[in-house]
């Protein structure tokens, strides 16, 4: 006679779904990692024109070890053993795709932050898109990197002559301390001798007064802006005087677009 204390089969066999998925994920990652490293070795053999340790008169180079590099895949993070060659430069499509993806992720993070997306929200978005949560320190490092690039661009020398230069101040909305504020930005766009337009400079956080325009024009002149024959601007207070201080030989013309807008603001709509 069976005992009443005999455990039921359903209570004896238990399946931990999370552990099963983790185990399968590890197997898939291992397979992906092995496949990619095999492709890298094959690429190195092709560049060397011989397999590893193979003696061949056609051999063009020899191995010099390898270095490790992580790569985010749909299966998770894998470690690549990238071969190093003694004389030739090792390049592969796998690494190029990694660089493009790394660049696209970096650009997306920067755009999200500059658009006012909170760091916590950036973490959630990156985890949903790429399966990897980006830490606040990573977002901060990327911001410092892009700010450095912006400063390098703002201070780079202005090459060539620009006979025509457009100056204007625009107002942009910026997220600051959880609030959206209006920020004034001074912009200079030059037209070179071949007729191509180029953004010459940008000054953020400045007001459209004489002192701000003086500082902006001084900054442009110190970077090498010369050969200006005509400035096109609106009738901003103090701008015409600032132009005379820094570029007295250049002529000035009122912007037709600003002039039309000013006319439309006072002209009755029925007569427009």
XYZ file of C-alpha atoms in Angstrom:
272
model
C 0.000 0.000 0.000
C 1.429 3.421 -1.018
C 2.130 5.912 1.714
C 0.174 9.118 1.779
C 3.489 10.953 2.244
C 4.834 10.058 -1.226
C 5.639 13.350 -3.013
C 3.778 14.047 -6.190
C 5.766 14.102 -9.424
C 4.753 17.672 -10.204
C 6.322 18.870 -6.962
C 9.552 16.924 -7.494
C 10.453 18.245 -10.969
C 10.824 22.039 -11.052
C 12.150 24.123 -13.924
C 13.845 27.435 -13.265
C 12.992 29.319 -16.425
C 15.434 32.138 -15.661
C 18.351 29.727 -15.286
C 17.410 27.940 -18.487
C 17.367 31.217 -20.408
C 20.652 32.242 -18.827
C 22.240 28.935 -19.790
C 20.958 29.144 -23.361
C 22.140 32.730 -23.606
C 25.620 31.698 -22.490
C 25.687 28.952 -25.123
C 24.609 31.372 -27.861
C 27.163 33.980 -26.770
C 29.891 31.358 -26.740
C 28.963 30.242 -30.245
C 28.867 33.811 -31.549
C 32.196 34.590 -29.891
C 33.850 31.477 -31.329
C 32.491 32.180 -34.808
C 33.666 35.794 -34.846
C 37.138 34.878 -33.597
C 37.361 32.168 -36.252
C 36.513 34.770 -38.892
C 39.199 37.087 -37.501
C 41.791 34.313 -37.671
C 40.774 33.518 -41.243
C 41.119 37.194 -42.161
C 44.607 37.275 -40.630
C 45.559 34.142 -42.587
C 44.385 35.813 -45.797
C 46.471 38.922 -45.144
C 49.527 36.821 -44.258
C 48.848 34.534 -47.258
C 49.536 31.584 -44.975
C 48.026 29.894 -41.948
C 49.457 30.267 -38.478
C 52.900 28.564 -38.173
C 52.697 27.497 -41.816
C 55.946 27.674 -43.800
C 55.201 29.012 -47.246
C 57.164 31.007 -49.846
C 54.011 33.093 -50.453
C 53.838 34.248 -46.799
C 53.593 38.061 -46.664
C 53.609 38.583 -42.895
C 53.594 36.812 -39.518
C 51.463 37.037 -36.398
C 52.478 39.201 -33.439
C 49.939 38.048 -30.867
C 46.539 39.635 -30.389
C 44.602 42.139 -28.297
C 41.148 41.767 -26.798
C 38.194 43.935 -27.631
C 34.619 43.693 -26.413
C 31.745 43.774 -28.866
C 28.031 44.171 -28.126
C 25.922 41.717 -30.123
C 22.280 40.705 -29.978
C 23.413 37.711 -27.944
C 25.223 39.929 -25.459
C 28.776 41.134 -24.955
C 31.491 38.941 -26.463
C 35.286 39.204 -26.406
C 37.144 39.391 -29.684
C 40.761 38.293 -29.979
C 41.924 40.665 -32.693
C 45.122 39.435 -34.368
C 48.159 41.704 -34.612
C 50.560 41.429 -37.553
C 54.225 42.397 -37.519
C 54.238 44.683 -40.566
C 50.768 44.881 -42.119
C 47.787 46.725 -40.639
C 45.004 44.337 -39.677
C 41.613 45.641 -40.796
C 38.393 43.695 -40.924
C 34.743 44.373 -41.667
C 33.814 43.123 -38.189
C 35.774 45.909 -36.510
C 34.474 48.490 -38.984
C 30.882 47.516 -38.177
C 31.706 47.786 -34.486
C 33.105 51.280 -34.967
C 30.024 52.389 -36.906
C 27.723 50.988 -34.229
C 29.811 52.523 -31.444
C 29.645 55.880 -33.221
C 25.873 55.656 -33.793
C 25.229 54.771 -30.145
C 27.426 57.648 -29.005
C 25.644 60.115 -31.283
C 22.235 58.899 -30.101
C 23.223 59.345 -26.453
C 24.476 62.866 -27.079
C 21.343 63.847 -29.016
C 19.074 62.478 -26.284
C 20.918 64.399 -23.577
C 21.032 67.671 -25.532
C 17.318 67.307 -26.261
C 16.659 67.400 -22.510
C 16.136 63.686 -21.865
C 16.995 62.888 -18.246
C 19.922 60.602 -17.455
C 17.559 58.049 -15.898
C 15.460 58.043 -19.062
C 18.595 57.656 -21.190
C 19.459 54.520 -19.181
C 16.016 53.020 -19.814
C 16.096 53.838 -23.537
C 19.546 52.339 -24.096
C 18.589 49.179 -22.261
C 15.453 48.788 -24.394
C 17.273 49.465 -27.678
C 20.618 47.738 -27.225
C 20.127 45.468 -24.223
C 22.810 47.331 -22.272
C 22.116 50.048 -19.719
C 24.413 53.054 -20.015
C 25.593 54.386 -16.678
C 25.297 58.090 -15.710
C 29.098 58.350 -15.705
C 29.174 57.175 -19.334
C 26.637 59.839 -20.332
C 28.700 62.445 -18.474
C 31.898 61.334 -20.237
C 30.185 61.556 -23.636
C 28.927 65.041 -22.831
C 32.424 66.176 -21.892
C 33.702 64.680 -25.142
C 31.163 66.487 -27.315
C 31.686 69.782 -25.464
C 35.405 69.428 -26.141
C 34.734 68.887 -29.838
C 32.475 71.939 -29.944
C 35.129 74.123 -28.317
C 37.768 72.844 -30.745
C 35.476 73.742 -33.645
C 34.618 77.179 -32.212
C 38.304 78.085 -31.861
C 39.701 76.613 -35.054
C 41.322 79.089 -37.485
C 39.112 80.564 -40.221
C 40.813 79.851 -43.528
C 40.373 81.783 -46.765
C 38.544 85.018 -47.452
C 34.810 85.494 -46.955
C 33.602 88.591 -48.855
C 30.044 88.275 -47.517
C 29.142 87.530 -43.897
C 25.670 87.169 -42.403
C 25.277 87.955 -38.695
C 22.183 87.189 -36.666
C 21.030 86.313 -33.192
C 18.586 83.463 -32.645
C 16.748 82.283 -29.567
C 16.734 78.574 -28.728
C 15.023 76.617 -25.973
C 17.318 74.666 -23.687
C 16.648 72.310 -20.789
C 18.497 73.575 -17.728
C 18.008 72.276 -14.182
C 14.671 70.725 -15.046
C 13.405 73.948 -16.623
C 13.155 75.054 -20.253
C 14.781 78.418 -20.819
C 15.385 80.651 -23.816
C 19.063 81.018 -24.726
C 20.364 83.623 -27.163
C 22.923 82.451 -29.724
C 24.964 84.706 -32.016
C 25.757 83.150 -35.388
C 28.074 84.145 -38.251
C 27.720 82.571 -41.716
C 30.286 83.426 -44.372
C 30.193 83.147 -48.152
C 33.595 82.398 -49.670
C 34.917 83.510 -53.068
C 33.457 80.435 -54.745
C 29.972 81.126 -53.395
C 29.864 78.394 -50.729
C 28.368 79.177 -47.333
C 30.076 78.131 -44.100
C 29.169 78.587 -40.442
C 32.103 80.636 -39.169
C 31.232 80.938 -35.514
C 28.646 80.537 -32.776
C 28.471 82.236 -29.399
C 26.033 80.776 -26.881
C 24.437 82.529 -23.957
C 25.051 86.048 -25.242
C 22.601 88.914 -25.505
C 22.150 90.916 -28.686
C 23.768 94.081 -27.347
C 26.870 96.025 -28.346
C 29.160 94.332 -25.836
C 28.135 90.832 -26.937
C 28.599 91.685 -30.620
C 31.969 93.272 -29.835
C 33.188 90.105 -28.147
C 31.837 87.917 -30.950
C 33.395 90.003 -33.736
C 36.700 90.165 -31.855
C 36.632 86.371 -31.548
C 36.026 85.993 -35.303
C 38.813 88.428 -36.180
C 41.312 86.715 -33.858
C 40.555 83.409 -35.589
C 41.414 84.909 -38.967
C 38.221 86.291 -40.520
C 39.368 88.747 -43.164
C 38.518 89.992 -46.633
C 34.954 90.910 -45.647
C 33.407 93.347 -48.110
C 29.774 93.278 -46.957
C 27.995 92.377 -43.704
C 24.293 91.485 -43.905
C 22.455 91.871 -40.598
C 19.283 93.163 -39.034
C 19.077 96.523 -37.225
C 20.122 95.110 -33.880
C 21.063 97.720 -31.287
C 24.820 98.304 -31.208
C 25.683 95.949 -34.056
C 26.454 98.641 -36.638
C 28.797 100.389 -34.208
C 30.550 97.106 -33.413
C 31.108 96.441 -37.113
C 32.741 99.846 -37.480
C 35.123 99.084 -34.605
C 36.402 95.810 -36.052
C 35.791 96.022 -39.819
C 35.648 99.729 -40.701
C 36.292 99.159 -44.426
C 33.417 96.693 -44.873
C 30.013 97.857 -46.056
C 26.744 97.038 -44.324
C 23.366 95.990 -45.736
C 20.125 95.417 -43.903
C 18.798 91.879 -44.201
C 15.844 91.814 -46.615
C 14.180 88.964 -44.687
C 14.245 90.919 -41.419
C 13.061 94.049 -43.198
C 10.065 92.177 -44.702
C 9.155 90.707 -41.337
C 9.267 94.133 -39.707
C 6.976 95.548 -42.410
C 4.474 92.716 -42.008
C 4.244 93.286 -38.257
C 2.911 96.850 -38.734
C 1.074 96.430 -42.029
C -2.623 95.526 -41.693
C -3.253 91.924 -42.699
C -5.944 93.016 -45.137
C -3.303 94.891 -47.170
C -0.693 92.144 -47.168
